[in-house]
Backbone as JSON Lines, residues from 0, in Angstrom:
{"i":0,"aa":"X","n":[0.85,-1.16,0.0],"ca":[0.0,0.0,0.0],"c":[0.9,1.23,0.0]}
{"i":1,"aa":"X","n":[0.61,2.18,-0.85],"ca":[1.53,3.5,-0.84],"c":[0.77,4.62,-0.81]}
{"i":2,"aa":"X","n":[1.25,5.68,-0.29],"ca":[0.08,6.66,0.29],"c":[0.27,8.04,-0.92]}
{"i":3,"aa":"X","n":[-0.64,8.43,-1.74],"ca":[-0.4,9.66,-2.8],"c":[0.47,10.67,-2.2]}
{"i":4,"aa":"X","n":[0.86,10.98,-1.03],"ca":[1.78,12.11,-0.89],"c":[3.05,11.63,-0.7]}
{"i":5,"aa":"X","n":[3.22,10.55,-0.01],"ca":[4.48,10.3,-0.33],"c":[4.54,9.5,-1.57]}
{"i":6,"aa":"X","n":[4.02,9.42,-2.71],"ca":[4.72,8.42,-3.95],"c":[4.94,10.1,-4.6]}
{"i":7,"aa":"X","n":[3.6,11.25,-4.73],"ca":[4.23,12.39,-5.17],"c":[5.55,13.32,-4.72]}
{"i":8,"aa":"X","n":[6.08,12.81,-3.52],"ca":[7.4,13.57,-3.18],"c":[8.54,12.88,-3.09]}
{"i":9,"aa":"X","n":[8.06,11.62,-3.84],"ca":[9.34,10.68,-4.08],"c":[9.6,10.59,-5.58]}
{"i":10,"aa":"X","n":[8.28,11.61,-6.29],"ca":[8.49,11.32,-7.6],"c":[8.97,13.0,-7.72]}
{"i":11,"aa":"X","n":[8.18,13.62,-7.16],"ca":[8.92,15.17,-7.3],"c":[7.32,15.56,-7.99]}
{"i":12,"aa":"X","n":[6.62,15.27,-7.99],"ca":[5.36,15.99,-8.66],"c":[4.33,16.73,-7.82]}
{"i":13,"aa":"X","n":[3.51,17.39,-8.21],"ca":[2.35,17.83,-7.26],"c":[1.63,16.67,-6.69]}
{"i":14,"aa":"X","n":[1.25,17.01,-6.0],"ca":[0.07,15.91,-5.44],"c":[-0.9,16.28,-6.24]}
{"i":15,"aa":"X","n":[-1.76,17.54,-6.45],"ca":[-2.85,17.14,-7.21],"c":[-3.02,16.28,-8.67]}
{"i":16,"aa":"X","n":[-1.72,16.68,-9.24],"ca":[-1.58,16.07,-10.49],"c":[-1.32,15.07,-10.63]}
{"i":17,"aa":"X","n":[-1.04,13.93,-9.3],"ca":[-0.4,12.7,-8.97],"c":[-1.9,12.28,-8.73]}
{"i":18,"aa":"X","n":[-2.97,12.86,-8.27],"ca":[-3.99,12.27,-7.92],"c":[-5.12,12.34,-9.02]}
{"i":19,"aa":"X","n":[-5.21,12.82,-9.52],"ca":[-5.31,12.6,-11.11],"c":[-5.4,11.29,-11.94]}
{"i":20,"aa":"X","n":[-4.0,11.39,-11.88],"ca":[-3.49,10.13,-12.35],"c":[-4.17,8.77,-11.93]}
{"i":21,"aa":"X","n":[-3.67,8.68,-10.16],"ca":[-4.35,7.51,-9.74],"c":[-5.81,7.17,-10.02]}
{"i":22,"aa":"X","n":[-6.76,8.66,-9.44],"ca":[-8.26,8.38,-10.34],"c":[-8.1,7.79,-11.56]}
{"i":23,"aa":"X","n":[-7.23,8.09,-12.68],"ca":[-7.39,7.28,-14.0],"c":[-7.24,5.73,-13.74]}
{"i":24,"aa":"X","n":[-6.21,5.32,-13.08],"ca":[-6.0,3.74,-13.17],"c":[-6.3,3.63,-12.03]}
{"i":25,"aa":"X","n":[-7.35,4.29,-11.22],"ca":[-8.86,3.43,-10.42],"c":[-9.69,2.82,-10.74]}
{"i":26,"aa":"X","n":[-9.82,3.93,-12.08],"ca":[-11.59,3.69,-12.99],"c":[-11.27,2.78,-13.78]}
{"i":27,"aa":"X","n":[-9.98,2.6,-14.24],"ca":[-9.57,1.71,-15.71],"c":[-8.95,0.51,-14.47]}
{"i":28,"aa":"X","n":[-9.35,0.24,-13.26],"ca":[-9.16,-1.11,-12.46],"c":[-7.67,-2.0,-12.51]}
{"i":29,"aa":"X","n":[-7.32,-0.32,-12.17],"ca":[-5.49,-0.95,-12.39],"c":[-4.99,-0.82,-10.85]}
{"i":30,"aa":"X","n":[-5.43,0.14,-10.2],"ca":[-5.87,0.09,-8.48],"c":[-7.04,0.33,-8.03]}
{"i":31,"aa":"X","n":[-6.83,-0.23,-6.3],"ca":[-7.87,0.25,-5.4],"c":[-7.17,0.76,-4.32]}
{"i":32,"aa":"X","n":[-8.03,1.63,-4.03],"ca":[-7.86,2.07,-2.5],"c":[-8.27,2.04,-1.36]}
{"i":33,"aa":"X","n":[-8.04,2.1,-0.32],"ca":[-8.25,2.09,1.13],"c":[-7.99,3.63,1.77]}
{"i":34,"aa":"X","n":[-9.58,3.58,2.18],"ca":[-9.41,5.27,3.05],"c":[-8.84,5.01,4.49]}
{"i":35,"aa":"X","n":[-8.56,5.73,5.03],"ca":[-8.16,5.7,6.5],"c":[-6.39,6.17,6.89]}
{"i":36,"aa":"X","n":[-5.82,6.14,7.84],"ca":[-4.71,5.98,8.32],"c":[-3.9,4.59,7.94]}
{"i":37,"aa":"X","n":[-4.79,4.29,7.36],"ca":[-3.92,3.08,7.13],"c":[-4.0,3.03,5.47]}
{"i":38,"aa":"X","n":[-4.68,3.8,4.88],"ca":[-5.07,3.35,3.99],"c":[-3.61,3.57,2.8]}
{"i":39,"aa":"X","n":[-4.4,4.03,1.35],"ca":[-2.94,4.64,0.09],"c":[-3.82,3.64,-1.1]}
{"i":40,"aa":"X","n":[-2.66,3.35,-2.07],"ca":[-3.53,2.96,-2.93],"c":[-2.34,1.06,-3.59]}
{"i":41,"aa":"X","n":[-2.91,0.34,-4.4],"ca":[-2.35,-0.87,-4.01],"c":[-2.44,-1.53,-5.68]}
{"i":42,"aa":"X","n":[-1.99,-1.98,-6.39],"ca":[-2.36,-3.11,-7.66],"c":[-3.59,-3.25,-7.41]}
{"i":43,"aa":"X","n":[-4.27,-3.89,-8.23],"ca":[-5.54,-5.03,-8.08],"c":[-4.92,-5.97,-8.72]}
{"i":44,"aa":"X","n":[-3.3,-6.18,-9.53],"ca":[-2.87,-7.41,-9.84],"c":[-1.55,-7.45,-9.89]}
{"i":45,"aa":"X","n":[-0.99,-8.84,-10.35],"ca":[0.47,-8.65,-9.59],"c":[0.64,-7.62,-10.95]}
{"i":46,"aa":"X","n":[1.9,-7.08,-10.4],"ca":[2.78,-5.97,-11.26],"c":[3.44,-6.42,-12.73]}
{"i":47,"aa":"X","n":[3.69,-7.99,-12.62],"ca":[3.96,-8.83,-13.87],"c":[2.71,-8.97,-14.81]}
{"i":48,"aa":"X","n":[1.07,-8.82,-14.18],"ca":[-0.29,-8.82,-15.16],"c":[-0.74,-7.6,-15.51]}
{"i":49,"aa":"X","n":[0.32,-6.75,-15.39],"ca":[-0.47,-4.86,-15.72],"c":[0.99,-4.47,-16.89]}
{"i":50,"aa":"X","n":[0.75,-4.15,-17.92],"ca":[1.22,-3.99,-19.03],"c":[1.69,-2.02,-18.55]}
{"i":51,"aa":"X","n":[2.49,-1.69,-19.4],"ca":[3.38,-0.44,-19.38],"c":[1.9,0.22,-20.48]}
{"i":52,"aa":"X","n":[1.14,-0.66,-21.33],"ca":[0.24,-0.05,-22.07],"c":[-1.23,0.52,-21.39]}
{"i":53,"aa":"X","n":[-1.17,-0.76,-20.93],"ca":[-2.65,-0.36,-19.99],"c":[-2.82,0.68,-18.81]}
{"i":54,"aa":"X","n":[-1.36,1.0,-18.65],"ca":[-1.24,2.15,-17.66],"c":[-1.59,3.3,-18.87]}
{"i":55,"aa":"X","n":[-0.72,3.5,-19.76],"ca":[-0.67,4.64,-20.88],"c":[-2.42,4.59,-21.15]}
{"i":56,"aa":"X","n":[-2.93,3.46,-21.5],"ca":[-4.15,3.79,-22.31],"c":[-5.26,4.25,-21.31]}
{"i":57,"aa":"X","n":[-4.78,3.65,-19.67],"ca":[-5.57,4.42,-18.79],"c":[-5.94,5.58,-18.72]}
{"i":58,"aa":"X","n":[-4.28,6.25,-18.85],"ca":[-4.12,7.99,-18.38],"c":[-4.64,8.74,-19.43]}
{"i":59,"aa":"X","n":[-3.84,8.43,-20.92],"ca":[-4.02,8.54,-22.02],"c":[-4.7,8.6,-23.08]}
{"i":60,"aa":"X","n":[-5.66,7.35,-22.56],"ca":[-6.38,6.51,-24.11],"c":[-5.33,6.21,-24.95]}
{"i":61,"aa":"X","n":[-5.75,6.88,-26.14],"ca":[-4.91,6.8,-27.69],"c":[-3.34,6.36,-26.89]}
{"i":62,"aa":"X","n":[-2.65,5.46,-27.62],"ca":[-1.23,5.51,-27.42],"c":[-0.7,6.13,-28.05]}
{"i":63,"aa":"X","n":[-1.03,6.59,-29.52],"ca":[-0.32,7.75,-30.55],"c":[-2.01,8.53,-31.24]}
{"i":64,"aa":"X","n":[-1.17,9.98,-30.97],"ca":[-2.22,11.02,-31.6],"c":[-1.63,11.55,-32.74]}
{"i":65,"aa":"X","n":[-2.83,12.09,-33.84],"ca":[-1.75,12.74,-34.79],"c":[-2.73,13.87,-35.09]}
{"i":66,"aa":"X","n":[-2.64,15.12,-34.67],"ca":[-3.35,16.22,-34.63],"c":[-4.14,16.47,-33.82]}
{"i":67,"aa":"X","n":[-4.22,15.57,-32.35],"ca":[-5.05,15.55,-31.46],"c":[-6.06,14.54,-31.91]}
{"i":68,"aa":"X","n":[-5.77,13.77,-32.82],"ca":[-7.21,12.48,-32.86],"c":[-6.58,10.89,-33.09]}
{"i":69,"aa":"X","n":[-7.02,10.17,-32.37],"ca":[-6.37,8.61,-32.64],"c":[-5.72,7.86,-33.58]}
{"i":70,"aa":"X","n":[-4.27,7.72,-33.89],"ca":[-3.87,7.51,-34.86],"c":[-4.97,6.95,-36.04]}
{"i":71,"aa":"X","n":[-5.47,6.02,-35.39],"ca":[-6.54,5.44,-36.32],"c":[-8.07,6.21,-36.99]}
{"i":72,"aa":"X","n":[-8.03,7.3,-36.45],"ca":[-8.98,8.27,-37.06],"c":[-8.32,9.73,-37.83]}
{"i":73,"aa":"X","n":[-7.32,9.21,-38.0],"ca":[-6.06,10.62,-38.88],"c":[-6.82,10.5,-40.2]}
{"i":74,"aa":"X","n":[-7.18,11.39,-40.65],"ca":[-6.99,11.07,-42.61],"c":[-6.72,12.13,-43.07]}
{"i":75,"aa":"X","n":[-5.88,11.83,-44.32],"ca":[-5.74,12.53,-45.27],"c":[-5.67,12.33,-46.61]}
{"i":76,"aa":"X","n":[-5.85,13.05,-47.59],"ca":[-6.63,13.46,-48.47],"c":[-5.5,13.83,-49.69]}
{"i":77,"aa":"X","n":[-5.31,13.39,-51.31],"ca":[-4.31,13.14,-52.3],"c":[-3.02,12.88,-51.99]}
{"i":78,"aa":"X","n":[-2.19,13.59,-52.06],"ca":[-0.57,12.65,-52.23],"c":[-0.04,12.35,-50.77]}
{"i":79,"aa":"X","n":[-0.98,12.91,-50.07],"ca":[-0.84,12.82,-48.32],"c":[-1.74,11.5,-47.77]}
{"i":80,"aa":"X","n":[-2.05,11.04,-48.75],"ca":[-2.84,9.89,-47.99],"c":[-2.28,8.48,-47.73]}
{"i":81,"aa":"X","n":[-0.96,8.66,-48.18],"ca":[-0.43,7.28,-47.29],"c":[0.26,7.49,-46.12]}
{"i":82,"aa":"X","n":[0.28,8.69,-45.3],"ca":[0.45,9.14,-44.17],"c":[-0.25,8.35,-42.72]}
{"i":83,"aa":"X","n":[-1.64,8.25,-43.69],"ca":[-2.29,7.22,-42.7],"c":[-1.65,5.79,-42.2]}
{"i":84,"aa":"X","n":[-1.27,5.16,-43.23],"ca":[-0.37,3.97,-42.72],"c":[0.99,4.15,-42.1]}
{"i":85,"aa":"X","n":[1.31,5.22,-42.66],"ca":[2.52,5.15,-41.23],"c":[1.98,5.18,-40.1]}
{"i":86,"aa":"X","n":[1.01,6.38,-39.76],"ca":[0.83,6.51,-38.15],"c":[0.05,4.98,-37.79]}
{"i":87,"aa":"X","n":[-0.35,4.42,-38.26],"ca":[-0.4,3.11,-38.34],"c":[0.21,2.44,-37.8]}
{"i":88,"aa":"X","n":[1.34,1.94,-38.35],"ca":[2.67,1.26,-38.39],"c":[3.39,1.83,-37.06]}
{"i":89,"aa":"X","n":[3.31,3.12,-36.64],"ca":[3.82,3.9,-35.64],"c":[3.52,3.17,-34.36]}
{"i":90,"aa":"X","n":[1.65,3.21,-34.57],"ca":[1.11,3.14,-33.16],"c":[1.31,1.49,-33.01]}
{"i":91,"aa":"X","n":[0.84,0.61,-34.21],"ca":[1.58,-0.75,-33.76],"c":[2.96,-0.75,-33.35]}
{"i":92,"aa":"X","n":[4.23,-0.17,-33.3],"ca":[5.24,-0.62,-33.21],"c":[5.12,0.1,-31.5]}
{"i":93,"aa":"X","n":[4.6,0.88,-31.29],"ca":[4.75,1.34,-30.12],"c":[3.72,0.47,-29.26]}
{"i":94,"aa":"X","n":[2.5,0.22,-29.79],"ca":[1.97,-0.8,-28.85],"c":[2.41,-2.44,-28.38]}
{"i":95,"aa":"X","n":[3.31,-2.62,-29.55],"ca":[3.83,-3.98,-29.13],"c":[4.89,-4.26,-28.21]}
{"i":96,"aa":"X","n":[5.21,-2.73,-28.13],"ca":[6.65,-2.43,-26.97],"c":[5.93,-2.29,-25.58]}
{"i":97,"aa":"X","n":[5.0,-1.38,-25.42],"ca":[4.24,-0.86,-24.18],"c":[3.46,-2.31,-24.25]}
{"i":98,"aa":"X","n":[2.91,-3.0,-24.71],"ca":[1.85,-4.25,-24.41],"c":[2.86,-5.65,-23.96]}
{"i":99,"aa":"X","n":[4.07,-5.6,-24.44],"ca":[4.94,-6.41,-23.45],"c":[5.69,-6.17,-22.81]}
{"i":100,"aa":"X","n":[5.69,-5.05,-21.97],"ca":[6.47,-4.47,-21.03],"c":[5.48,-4.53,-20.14]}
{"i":101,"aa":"X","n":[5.7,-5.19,-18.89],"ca":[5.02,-4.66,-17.8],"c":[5.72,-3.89,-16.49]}
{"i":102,"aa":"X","n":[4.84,-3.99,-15.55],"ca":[5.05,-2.92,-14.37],"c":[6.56,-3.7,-14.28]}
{"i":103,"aa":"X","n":[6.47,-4.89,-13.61],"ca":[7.59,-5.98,-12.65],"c":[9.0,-5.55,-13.83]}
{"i":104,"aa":"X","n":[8.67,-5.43,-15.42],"ca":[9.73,-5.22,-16.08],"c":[10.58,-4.37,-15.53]}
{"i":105,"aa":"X","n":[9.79,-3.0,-15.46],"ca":[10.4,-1.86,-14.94],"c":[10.58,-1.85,-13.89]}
{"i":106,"aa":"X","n":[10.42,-2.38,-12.84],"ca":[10.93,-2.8,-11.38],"c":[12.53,-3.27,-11.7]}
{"i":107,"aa":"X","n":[12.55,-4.41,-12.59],"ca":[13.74,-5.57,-12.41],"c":[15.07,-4.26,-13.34]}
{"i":108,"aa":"X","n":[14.57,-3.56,-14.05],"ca":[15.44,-3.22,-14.85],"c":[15.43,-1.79,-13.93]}
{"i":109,"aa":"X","n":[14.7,-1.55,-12.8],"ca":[15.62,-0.21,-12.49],"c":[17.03,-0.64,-11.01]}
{"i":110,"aa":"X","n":[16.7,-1.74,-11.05],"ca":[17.78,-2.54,-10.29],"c":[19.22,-1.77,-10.33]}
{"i":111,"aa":"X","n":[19.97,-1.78,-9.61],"ca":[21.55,-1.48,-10.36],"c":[22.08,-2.61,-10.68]}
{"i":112,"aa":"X","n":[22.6,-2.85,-11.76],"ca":[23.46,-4.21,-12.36],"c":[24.58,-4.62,-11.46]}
{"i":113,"aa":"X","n":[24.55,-5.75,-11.61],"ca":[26.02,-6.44,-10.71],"c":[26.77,-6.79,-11.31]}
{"i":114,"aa":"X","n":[26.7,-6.76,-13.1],"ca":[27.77,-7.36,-13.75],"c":[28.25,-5.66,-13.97]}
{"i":115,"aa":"X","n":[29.72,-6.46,-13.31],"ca":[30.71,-5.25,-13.32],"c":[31.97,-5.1,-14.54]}
């Protein structure tokens, strides 16, 4: 269990804007919380079953925008219209990175290395 003011002054951010956040991956059932003195906020699964994406698409939605609208709703119109398949190609290459990366990844890899 970790409490929003101290994860915001260990991250260096506001608290309100830290709490924000957590509301997003409350509603999108990526945590729960506990009110009280005891309480803060906790997974609802291990850290190895929550993807680096599902956090992004929580806060986020769209994983790539291109003019402010979902890669997949971009269009354009004569010699600009294969623009669409890149941002395409974009948002798959970025979702297949964020969709197998999870939380525990980024745990193990902020480790300090021992091979010296």
């Amino acid at each position: 269990m970790v409490k929003a003011a101290a994860l915001a002054e260990s991250q260096g951010i506001p608290l309100s804007f830290l709490q924000g956040i957590l509301l997003d991956l409350r509603r999108a059932g990526l945590l729960h919380s506990h009110r009280g003195t005891e309480g803060g906020y906790a997974l609802t699964r291990p850290a190895a079953e929550i993807s680096v994406g599902d956090v992004l698409r929580a806060v986020g939605g769209s994983l790539t925008t291109v003019r402010g609208l979902p890669a997949e709703d971009a269009g354009y119109h004569g010699v600009a219209t294969g623009l669409r398949d890149v941002w395409l190609a974009v948002h798959g290459a970025i979702a297949v990175v964020v969709d197998r990366t999870t939380l525990a990844d980024l745990l193990v890899r902020r480790k300090p290395s021992t091979v010296g």
